[in-house]
CSV table of C-alpha atoms and ligand atoms in Angstrom, one decimal:
chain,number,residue,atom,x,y,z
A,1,UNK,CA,-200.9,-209.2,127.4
A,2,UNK,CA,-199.8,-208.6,130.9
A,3,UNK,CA,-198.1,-205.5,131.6
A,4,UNK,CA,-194.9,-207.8,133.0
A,5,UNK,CA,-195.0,-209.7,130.1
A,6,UNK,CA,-195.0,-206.6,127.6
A,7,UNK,CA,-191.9,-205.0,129.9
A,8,UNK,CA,-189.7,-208.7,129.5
A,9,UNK,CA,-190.6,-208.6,125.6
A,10,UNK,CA,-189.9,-205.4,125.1
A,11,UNK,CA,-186.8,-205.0,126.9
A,12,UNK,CA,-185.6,-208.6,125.9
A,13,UNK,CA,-185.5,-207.1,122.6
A,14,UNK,CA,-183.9,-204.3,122.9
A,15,UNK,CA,-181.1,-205.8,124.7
A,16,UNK,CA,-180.4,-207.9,121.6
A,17,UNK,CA,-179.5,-205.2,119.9
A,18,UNK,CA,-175.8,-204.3,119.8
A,19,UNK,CA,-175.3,-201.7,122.8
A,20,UNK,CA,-172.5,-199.7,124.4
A,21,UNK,CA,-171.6,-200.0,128.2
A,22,UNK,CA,-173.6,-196.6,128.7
A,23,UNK,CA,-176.5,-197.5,127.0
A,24,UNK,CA,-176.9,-201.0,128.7
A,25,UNK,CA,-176.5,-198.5,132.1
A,26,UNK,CA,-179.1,-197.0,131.0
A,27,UNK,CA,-181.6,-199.9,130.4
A,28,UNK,CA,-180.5,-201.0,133.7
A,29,UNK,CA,-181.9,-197.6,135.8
A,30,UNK,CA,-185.2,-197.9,133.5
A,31,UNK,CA,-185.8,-201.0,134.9
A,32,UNK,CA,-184.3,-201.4,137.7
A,33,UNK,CA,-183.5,-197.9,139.5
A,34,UNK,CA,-185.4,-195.5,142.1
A,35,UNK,CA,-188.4,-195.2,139.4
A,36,UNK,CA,-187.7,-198.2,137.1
A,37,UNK,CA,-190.6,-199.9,135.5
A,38,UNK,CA,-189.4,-203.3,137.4
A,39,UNK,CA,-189.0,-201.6,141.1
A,40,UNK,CA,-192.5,-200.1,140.5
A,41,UNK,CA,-194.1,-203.3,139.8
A,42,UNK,CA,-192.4,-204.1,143.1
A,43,UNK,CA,-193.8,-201.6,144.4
A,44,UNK,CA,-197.3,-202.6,143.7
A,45,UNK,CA,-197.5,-205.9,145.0
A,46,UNK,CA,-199.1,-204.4,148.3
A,47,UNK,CA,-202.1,-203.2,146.0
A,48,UNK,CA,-203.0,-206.7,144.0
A,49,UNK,CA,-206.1,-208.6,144.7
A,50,UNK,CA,-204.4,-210.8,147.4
A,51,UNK,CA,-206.0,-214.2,145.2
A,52,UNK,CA,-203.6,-212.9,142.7
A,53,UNK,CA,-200.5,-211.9,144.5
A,54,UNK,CA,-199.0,-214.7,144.6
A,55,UNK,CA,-199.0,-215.6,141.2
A,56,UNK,CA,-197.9,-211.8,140.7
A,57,UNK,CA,-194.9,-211.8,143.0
A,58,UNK,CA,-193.2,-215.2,141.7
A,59,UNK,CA,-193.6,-214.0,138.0
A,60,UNK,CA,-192.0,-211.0,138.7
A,61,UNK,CA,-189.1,-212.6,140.5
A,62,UNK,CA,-188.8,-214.8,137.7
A,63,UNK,CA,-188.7,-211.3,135.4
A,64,UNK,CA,-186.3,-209.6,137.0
A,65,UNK,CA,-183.9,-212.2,137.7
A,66,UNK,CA,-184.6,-212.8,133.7
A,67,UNK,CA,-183.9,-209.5,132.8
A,68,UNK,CA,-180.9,-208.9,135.4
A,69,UNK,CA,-179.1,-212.0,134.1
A,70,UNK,CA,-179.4,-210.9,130.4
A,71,UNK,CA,-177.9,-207.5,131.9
A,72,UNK,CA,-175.3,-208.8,133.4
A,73,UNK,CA,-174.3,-211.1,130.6
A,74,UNK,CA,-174.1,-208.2,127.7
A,75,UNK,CA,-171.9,-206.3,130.4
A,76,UNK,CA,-169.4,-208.9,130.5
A,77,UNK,CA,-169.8,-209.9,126.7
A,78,UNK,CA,-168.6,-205.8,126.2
A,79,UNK,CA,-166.0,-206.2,128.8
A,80,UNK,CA,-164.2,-209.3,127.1
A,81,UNK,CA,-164.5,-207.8,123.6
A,82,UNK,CA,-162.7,-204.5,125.2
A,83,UNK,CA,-159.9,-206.6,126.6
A,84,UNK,CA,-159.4,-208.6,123.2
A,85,UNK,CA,-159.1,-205.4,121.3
A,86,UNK,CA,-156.5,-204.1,123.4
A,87,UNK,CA,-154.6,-206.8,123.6
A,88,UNK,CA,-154.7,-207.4,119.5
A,89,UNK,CA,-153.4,-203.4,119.6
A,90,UNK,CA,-150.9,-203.1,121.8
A,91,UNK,CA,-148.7,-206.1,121.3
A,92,UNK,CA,-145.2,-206.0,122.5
A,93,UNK,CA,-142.6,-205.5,119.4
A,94,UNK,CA,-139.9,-207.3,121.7
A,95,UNK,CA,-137.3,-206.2,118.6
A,96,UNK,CA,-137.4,-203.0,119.3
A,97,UNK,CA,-133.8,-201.1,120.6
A,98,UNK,CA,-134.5,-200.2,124.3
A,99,UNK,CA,-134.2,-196.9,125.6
A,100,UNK,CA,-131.4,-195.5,126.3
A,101,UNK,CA,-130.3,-195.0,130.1
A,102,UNK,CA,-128.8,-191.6,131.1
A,103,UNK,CA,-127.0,-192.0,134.2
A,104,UNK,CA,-125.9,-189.2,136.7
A,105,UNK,CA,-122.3,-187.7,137.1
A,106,UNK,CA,-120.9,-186.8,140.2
A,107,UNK,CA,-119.7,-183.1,139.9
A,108,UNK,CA,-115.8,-182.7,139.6
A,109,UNK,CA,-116.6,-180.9,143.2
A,110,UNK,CA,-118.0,-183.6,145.0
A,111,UNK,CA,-115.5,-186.0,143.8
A,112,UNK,CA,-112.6,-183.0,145.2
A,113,UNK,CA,-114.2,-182.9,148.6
A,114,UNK,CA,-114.5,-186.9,148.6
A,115,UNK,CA,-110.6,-187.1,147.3
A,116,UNK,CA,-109.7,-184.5,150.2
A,117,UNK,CA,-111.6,-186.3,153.0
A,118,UNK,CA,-109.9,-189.6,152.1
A,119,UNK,CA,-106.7,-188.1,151.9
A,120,UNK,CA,-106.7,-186.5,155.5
A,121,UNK,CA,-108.4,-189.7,156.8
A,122,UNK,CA,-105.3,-191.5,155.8
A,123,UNK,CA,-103.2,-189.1,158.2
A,124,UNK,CA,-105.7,-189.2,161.1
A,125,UNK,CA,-107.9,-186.6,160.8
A,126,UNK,CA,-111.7,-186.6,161.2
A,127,UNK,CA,-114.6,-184.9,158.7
A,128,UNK,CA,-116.5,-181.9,160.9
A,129,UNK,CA,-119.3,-179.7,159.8
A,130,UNK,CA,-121.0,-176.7,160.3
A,131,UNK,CA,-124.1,-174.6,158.8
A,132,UNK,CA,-123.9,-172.4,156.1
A,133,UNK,CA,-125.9,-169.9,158.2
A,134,UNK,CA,-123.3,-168.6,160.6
A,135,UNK,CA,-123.6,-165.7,163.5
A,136,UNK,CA,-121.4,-163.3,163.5
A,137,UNK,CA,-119.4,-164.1,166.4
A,138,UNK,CA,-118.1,-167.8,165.1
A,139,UNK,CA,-117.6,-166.1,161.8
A,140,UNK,CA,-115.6,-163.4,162.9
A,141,UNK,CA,-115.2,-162.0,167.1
A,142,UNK,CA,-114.2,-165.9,168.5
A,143,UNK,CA,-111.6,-165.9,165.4
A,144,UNK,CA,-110.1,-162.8,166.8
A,145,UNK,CA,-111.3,-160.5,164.4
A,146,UNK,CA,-113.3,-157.7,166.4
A,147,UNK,CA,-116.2,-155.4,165.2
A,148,UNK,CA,-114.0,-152.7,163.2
A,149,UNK,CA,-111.5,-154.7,162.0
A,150,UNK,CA,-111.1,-154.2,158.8
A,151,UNK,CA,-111.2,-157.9,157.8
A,152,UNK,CA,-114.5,-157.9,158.3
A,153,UNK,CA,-115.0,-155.8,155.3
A,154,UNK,CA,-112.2,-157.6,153.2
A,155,UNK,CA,-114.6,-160.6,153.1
A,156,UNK,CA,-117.3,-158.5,151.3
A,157,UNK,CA,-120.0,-160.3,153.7
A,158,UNK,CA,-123.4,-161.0,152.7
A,159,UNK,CA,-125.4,-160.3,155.9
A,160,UNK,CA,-128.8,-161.7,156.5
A,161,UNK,CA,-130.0,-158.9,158.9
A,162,UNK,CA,-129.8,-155.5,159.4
A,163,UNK,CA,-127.7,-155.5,163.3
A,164,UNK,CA,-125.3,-157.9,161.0
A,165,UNK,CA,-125.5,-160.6,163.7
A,166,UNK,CA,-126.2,-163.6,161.0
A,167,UNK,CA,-124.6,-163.8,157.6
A,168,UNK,CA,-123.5,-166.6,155.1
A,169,UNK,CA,-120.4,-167.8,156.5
A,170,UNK,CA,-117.5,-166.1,154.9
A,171,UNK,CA,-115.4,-169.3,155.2
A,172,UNK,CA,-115.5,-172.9,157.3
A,173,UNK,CA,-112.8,-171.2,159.8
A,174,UNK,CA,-116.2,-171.2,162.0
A,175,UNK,CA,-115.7,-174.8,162.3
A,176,UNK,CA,-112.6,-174.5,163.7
A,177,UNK,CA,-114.7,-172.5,166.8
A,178,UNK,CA,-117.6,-174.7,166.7
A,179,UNK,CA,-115.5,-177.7,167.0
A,180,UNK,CA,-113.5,-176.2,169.9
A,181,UNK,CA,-116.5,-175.4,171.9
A,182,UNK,CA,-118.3,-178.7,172.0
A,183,UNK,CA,-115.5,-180.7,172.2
A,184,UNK,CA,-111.8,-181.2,174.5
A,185,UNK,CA,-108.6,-181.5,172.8
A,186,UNK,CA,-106.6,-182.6,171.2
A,187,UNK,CA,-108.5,-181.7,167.6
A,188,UNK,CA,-107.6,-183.1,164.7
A,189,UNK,CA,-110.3,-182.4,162.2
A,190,UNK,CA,-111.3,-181.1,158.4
A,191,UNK,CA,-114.3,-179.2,157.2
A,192,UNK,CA,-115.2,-179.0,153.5
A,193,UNK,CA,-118.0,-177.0,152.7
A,194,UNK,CA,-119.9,-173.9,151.3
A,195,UNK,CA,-118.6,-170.6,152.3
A,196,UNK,CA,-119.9,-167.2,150.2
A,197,UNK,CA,-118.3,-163.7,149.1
A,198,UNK,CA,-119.9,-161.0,147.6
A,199,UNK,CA,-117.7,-161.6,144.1
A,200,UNK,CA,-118.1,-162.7,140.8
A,201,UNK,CA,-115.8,-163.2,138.1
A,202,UNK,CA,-114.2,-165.9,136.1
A,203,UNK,CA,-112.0,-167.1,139.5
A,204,UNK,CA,-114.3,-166.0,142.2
A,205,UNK,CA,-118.1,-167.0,142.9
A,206,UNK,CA,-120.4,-165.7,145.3
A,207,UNK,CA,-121.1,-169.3,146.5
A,208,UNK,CA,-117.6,-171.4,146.5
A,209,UNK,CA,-115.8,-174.1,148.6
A,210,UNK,CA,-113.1,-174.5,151.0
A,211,UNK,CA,-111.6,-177.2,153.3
A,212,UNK,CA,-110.4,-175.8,156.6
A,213,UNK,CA,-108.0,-178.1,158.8
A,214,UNK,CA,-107.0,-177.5,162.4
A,215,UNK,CA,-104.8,-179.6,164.4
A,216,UNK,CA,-104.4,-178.6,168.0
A,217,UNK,CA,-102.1,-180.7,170.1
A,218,UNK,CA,-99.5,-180.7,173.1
A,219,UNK,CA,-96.6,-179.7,170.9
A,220,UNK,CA,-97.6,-178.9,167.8
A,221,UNK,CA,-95.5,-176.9,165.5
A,222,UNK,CA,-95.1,-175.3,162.0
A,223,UNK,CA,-93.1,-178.5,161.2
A,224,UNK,CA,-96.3,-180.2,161.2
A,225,UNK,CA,-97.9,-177.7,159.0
A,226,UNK,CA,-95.6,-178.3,156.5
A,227,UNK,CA,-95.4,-181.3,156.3
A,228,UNK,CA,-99.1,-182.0,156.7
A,229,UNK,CA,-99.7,-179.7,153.8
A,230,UNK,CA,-96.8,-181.4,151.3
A,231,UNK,CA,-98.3,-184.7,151.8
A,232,UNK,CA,-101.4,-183.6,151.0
A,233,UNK,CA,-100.6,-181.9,147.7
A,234,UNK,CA,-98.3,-184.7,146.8
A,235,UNK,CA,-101.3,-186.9,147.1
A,236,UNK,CA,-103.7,-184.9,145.7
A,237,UNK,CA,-102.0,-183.9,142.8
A,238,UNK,CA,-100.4,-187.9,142.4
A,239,UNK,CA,-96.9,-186.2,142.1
A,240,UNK,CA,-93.9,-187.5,143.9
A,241,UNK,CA,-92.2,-184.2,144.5
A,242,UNK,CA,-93.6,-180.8,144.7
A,243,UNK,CA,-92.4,-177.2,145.0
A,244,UNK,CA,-94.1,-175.3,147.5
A,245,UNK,CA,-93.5,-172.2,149.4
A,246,UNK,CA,-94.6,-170.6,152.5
A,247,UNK,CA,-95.1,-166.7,151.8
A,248,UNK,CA,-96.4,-164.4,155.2
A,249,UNK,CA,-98.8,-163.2,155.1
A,250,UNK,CA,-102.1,-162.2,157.6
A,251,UNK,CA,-105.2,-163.6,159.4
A,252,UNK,CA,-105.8,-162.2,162.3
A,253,UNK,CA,-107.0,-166.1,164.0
A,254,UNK,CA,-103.3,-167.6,163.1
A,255,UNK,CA,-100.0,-166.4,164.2
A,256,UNK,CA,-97.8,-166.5,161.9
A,257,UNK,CA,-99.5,-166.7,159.1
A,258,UNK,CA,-98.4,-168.0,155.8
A,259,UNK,CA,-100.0,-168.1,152.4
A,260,UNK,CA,-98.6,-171.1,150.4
A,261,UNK,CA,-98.0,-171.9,146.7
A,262,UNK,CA,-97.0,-174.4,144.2
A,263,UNK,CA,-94.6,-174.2,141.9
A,264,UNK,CA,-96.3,-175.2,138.3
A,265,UNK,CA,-95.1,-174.6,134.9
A,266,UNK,CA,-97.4,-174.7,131.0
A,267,UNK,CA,-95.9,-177.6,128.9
A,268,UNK,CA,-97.9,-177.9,125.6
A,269,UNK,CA,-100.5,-175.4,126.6
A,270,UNK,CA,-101.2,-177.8,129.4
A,271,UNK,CA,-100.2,-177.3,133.6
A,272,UNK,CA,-98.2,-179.6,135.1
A,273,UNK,CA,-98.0,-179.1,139.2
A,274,UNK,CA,-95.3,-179.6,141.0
A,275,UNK,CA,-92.4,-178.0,139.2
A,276,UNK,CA,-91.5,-174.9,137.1
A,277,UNK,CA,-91.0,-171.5,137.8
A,278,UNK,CA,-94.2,-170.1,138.1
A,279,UNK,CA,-96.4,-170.0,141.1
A,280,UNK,CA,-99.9,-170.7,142.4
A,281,UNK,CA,-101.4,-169.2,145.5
A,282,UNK,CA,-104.0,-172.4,147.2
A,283,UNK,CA,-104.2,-172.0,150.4
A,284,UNK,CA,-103.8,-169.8,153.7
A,285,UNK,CA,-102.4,-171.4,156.7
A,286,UNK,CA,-101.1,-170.3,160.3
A,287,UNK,CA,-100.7,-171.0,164.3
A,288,UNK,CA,-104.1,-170.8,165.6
A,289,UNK,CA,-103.4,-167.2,167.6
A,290,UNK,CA,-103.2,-167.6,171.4
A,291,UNK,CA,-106.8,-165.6,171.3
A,292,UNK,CA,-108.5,-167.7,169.4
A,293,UNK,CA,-108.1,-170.7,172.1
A,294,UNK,CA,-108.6,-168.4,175.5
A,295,UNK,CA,-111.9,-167.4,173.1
A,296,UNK,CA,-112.8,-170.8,173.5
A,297,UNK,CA,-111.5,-171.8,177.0
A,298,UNK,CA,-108.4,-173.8,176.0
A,299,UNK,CA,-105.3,-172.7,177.7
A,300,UNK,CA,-102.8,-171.9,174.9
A,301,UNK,CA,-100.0,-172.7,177.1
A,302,UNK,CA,-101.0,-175.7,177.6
A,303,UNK,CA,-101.9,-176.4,173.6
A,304,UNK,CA,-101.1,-175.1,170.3
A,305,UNK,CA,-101.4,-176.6,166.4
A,306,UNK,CA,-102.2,-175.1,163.0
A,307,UNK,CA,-105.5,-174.2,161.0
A,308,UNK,CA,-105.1,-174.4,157.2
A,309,UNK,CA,-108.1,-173.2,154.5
A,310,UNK,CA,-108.2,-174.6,151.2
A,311,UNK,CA,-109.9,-173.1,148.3
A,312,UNK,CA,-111.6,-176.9,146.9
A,313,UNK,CA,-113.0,-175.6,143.5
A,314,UNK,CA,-109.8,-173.7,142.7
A,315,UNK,CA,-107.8,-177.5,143.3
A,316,UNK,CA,-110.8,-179.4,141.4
A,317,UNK,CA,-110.1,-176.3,138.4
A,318,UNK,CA,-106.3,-177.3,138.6
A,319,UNK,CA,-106.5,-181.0,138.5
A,320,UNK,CA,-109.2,-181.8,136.3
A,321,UNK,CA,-108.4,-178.9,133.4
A,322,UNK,CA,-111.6,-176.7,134.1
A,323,UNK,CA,-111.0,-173.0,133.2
A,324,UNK,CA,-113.7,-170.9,134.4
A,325,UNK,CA,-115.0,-170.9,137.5
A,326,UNK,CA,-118.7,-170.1,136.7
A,327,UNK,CA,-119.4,-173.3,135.2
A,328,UNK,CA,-119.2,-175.2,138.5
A,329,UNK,CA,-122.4,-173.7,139.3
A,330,UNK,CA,-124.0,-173.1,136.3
A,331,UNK,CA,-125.8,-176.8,135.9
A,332,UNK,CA,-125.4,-176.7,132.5
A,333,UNK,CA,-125.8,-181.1,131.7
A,334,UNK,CA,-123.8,-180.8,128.8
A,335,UNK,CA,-120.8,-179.7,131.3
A,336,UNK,CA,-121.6,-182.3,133.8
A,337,UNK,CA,-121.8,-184.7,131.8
A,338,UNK,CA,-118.1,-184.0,129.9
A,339,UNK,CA,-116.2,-183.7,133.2
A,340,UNK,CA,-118.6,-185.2,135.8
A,341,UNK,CA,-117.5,-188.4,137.2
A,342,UNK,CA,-119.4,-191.6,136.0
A,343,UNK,CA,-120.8,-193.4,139.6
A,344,UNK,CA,-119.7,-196.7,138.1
A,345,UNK,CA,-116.8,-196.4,136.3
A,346,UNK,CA,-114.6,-194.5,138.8
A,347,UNK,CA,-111.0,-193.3,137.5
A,348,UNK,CA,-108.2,-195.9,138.6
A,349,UNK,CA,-106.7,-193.1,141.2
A,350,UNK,CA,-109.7,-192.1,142.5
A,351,UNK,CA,-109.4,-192.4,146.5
A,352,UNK,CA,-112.9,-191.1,148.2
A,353,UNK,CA,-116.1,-193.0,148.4
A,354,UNK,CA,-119.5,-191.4,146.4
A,355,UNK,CA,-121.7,-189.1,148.8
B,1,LIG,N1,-110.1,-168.5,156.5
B,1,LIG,C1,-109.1,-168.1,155.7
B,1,LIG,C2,-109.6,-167.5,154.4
B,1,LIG,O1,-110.8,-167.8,154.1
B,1,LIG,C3,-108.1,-169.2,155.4
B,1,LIG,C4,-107.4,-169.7,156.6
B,1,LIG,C5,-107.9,-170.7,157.3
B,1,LIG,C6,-106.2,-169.1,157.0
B,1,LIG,C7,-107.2,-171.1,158.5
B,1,LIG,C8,-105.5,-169.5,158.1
B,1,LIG,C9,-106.0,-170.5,158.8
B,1,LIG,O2,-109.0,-166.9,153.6
């Protein structure tokens, strides 16, 4: 026999045998790779009697394509056979319950700063920003507080380098300087935000929000203050009259100042705002001082208004029954989820749009 006709018997037969993808691979480089038995024939075409060659040549065309067909056949014939199998596995048990969806909350101080926002925006006033990052001279020199003063060590400041020219902003009054600069007045704008004190315990965070509010106008006056800030708590708190109180107090960037609280009272172990005899310190509030504008080139002769700043989680704590502070920023889900806010199923008073 031939030596092509023993290479098509012998491999015909082996490829009836039942085979695995890797082992078909592997008849496939015997015969057909760099050294296969079928490229070598190839190879020696050059070499036959040239009476012969002919003959030679179309028989092993005829071989290989034999062989290669066979090849190709058992590959697909695995291929089909792996496809059926899976598909006889994994059917789909369309009765089974499907999985439950757990959808975010929006944190109780989110929805706050939305609520605030939307409150102010009702009365005019505009959303302004500023970085976390401050430098010491928006934080605390344009606000009229000087190297030495001894503010600057009541707000227990975390500085970021060793001349103590850039800290974590001590509270969004900064904004009140940024805004001034860039812009002409009249102002009329709020900042919510991050602000950061070197505290800790179950009312005070290192890390912790406040809405500051500044209104500089032609004539603006502690009138306005007033009654800016007693429409807002009314609102906020979705109370038709409230008992507030302006106490003095000091910032050295408004003069006078004031400290206000609301009058609140315990009924059935729970708070209800807006009356009683006890009260609640939530905010610190003033004329912006003459020095603060010259600081910033605006002629306080020529204009005047107020600055308010409003501790946020403190009013988020108050309204929505949270008692320790801590637990704002402790992203513990269990929390979250029992007094975050559901995206789609927004309470019936609530004002602001979803960040
Ligand atoms: N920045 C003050 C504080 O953090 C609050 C404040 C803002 C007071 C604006 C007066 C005017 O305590």
């Amino acid at each position: 026999m031939s030596d092509l006709k023993k290479i098509k018997e012998e491999f015909i037969s082996k490829l009836k045998l039942k085979l695995d993808l890797a082992q078909i691979n592997e008849i496939k480089s015997d015969l057909f790779g760099k050294s296969g038995l079928i490229t070598s024939q190839f190879k020696q075409i050059a070499s036959i009697a040239e009476s012969e060659r002919k003959n030679f040549a179309s028989d092993l065309n005829l071989i290989k394509d034999e062989l290669q067909s066979l090849i190709n056949t058992k590959i697909s014939e695995i291929e089909i056979a792996d496809i059926n199998e899976k598909l006889e596995k994994e059917k789909i048990d369309v009765t089974l319950p499907e999985r439950t969806i757990i959808r975010g909350k929006i944190h109780p101080v989110s929805q706050t700063i939305d609520e605030i926002s939307s409150i102010f925006s009702e009365i005019g006033f505009s959303v302004a920003e500023g970085p976390d990052v401050e430098n010491e001279y928006n934080n605390f020199t344009a606000l009229n507080t000087p190297d030495h003063h001894p503010a600057r060590d009541m707000h227990d400041t975390f500085y970021l380098d060793k001349e103590k020219k850039k800290l974590l902003r001590t509270h969004t009054s900064p904004v009140q300087i940024r805004t001034m600069l860039k812009n002409k007045p009249p102002f009329k704008i709020i900042a919510p935000g991050r602000t950061y004190r070197s505290d800790s315990d179950q009312t005070h965070a290192p890390m912790f929000h406040q809405v500051e509010g500044l209104h500089i106008d032609k004539d603006i006056n502690m009138g306005h203050l007033k009654g800016c800030l007693n429409y807002f708590i009314k609102e906020f708190f979705e109370v038709d009259k409230i008992q507030m109180r302006f106490r003095p107090s000091h910032f050295p960037f408004t003069e006078p100042s004031a400290e206000v609280d609301i009058g609140y009272k315990i009924k059935d172990g729970k708070i209800i705002i807006g009356e009683g005899d006890k009260w609640l310190e939530i905010l610190g509030c003033g004329m912006v001082h003459p020095n603060v504008l010259k600081n910033v080139k605006i002629n306080p002769d020529s204009f005047q208004g107020f600055a308010f700043g409003i501790g946020i989680d403190r009013l988020a704590m108050l309204k929505y029954g949270i008692n320790d502070l801590r637990a704002f920023f402790e992203c513990d889900y269990r929390w979250l989820n029992h007094f975050g806010f559901d995206p789609l199923d927004v309470p019936t008073n609530y004002r602001g749009l979803s960040r």
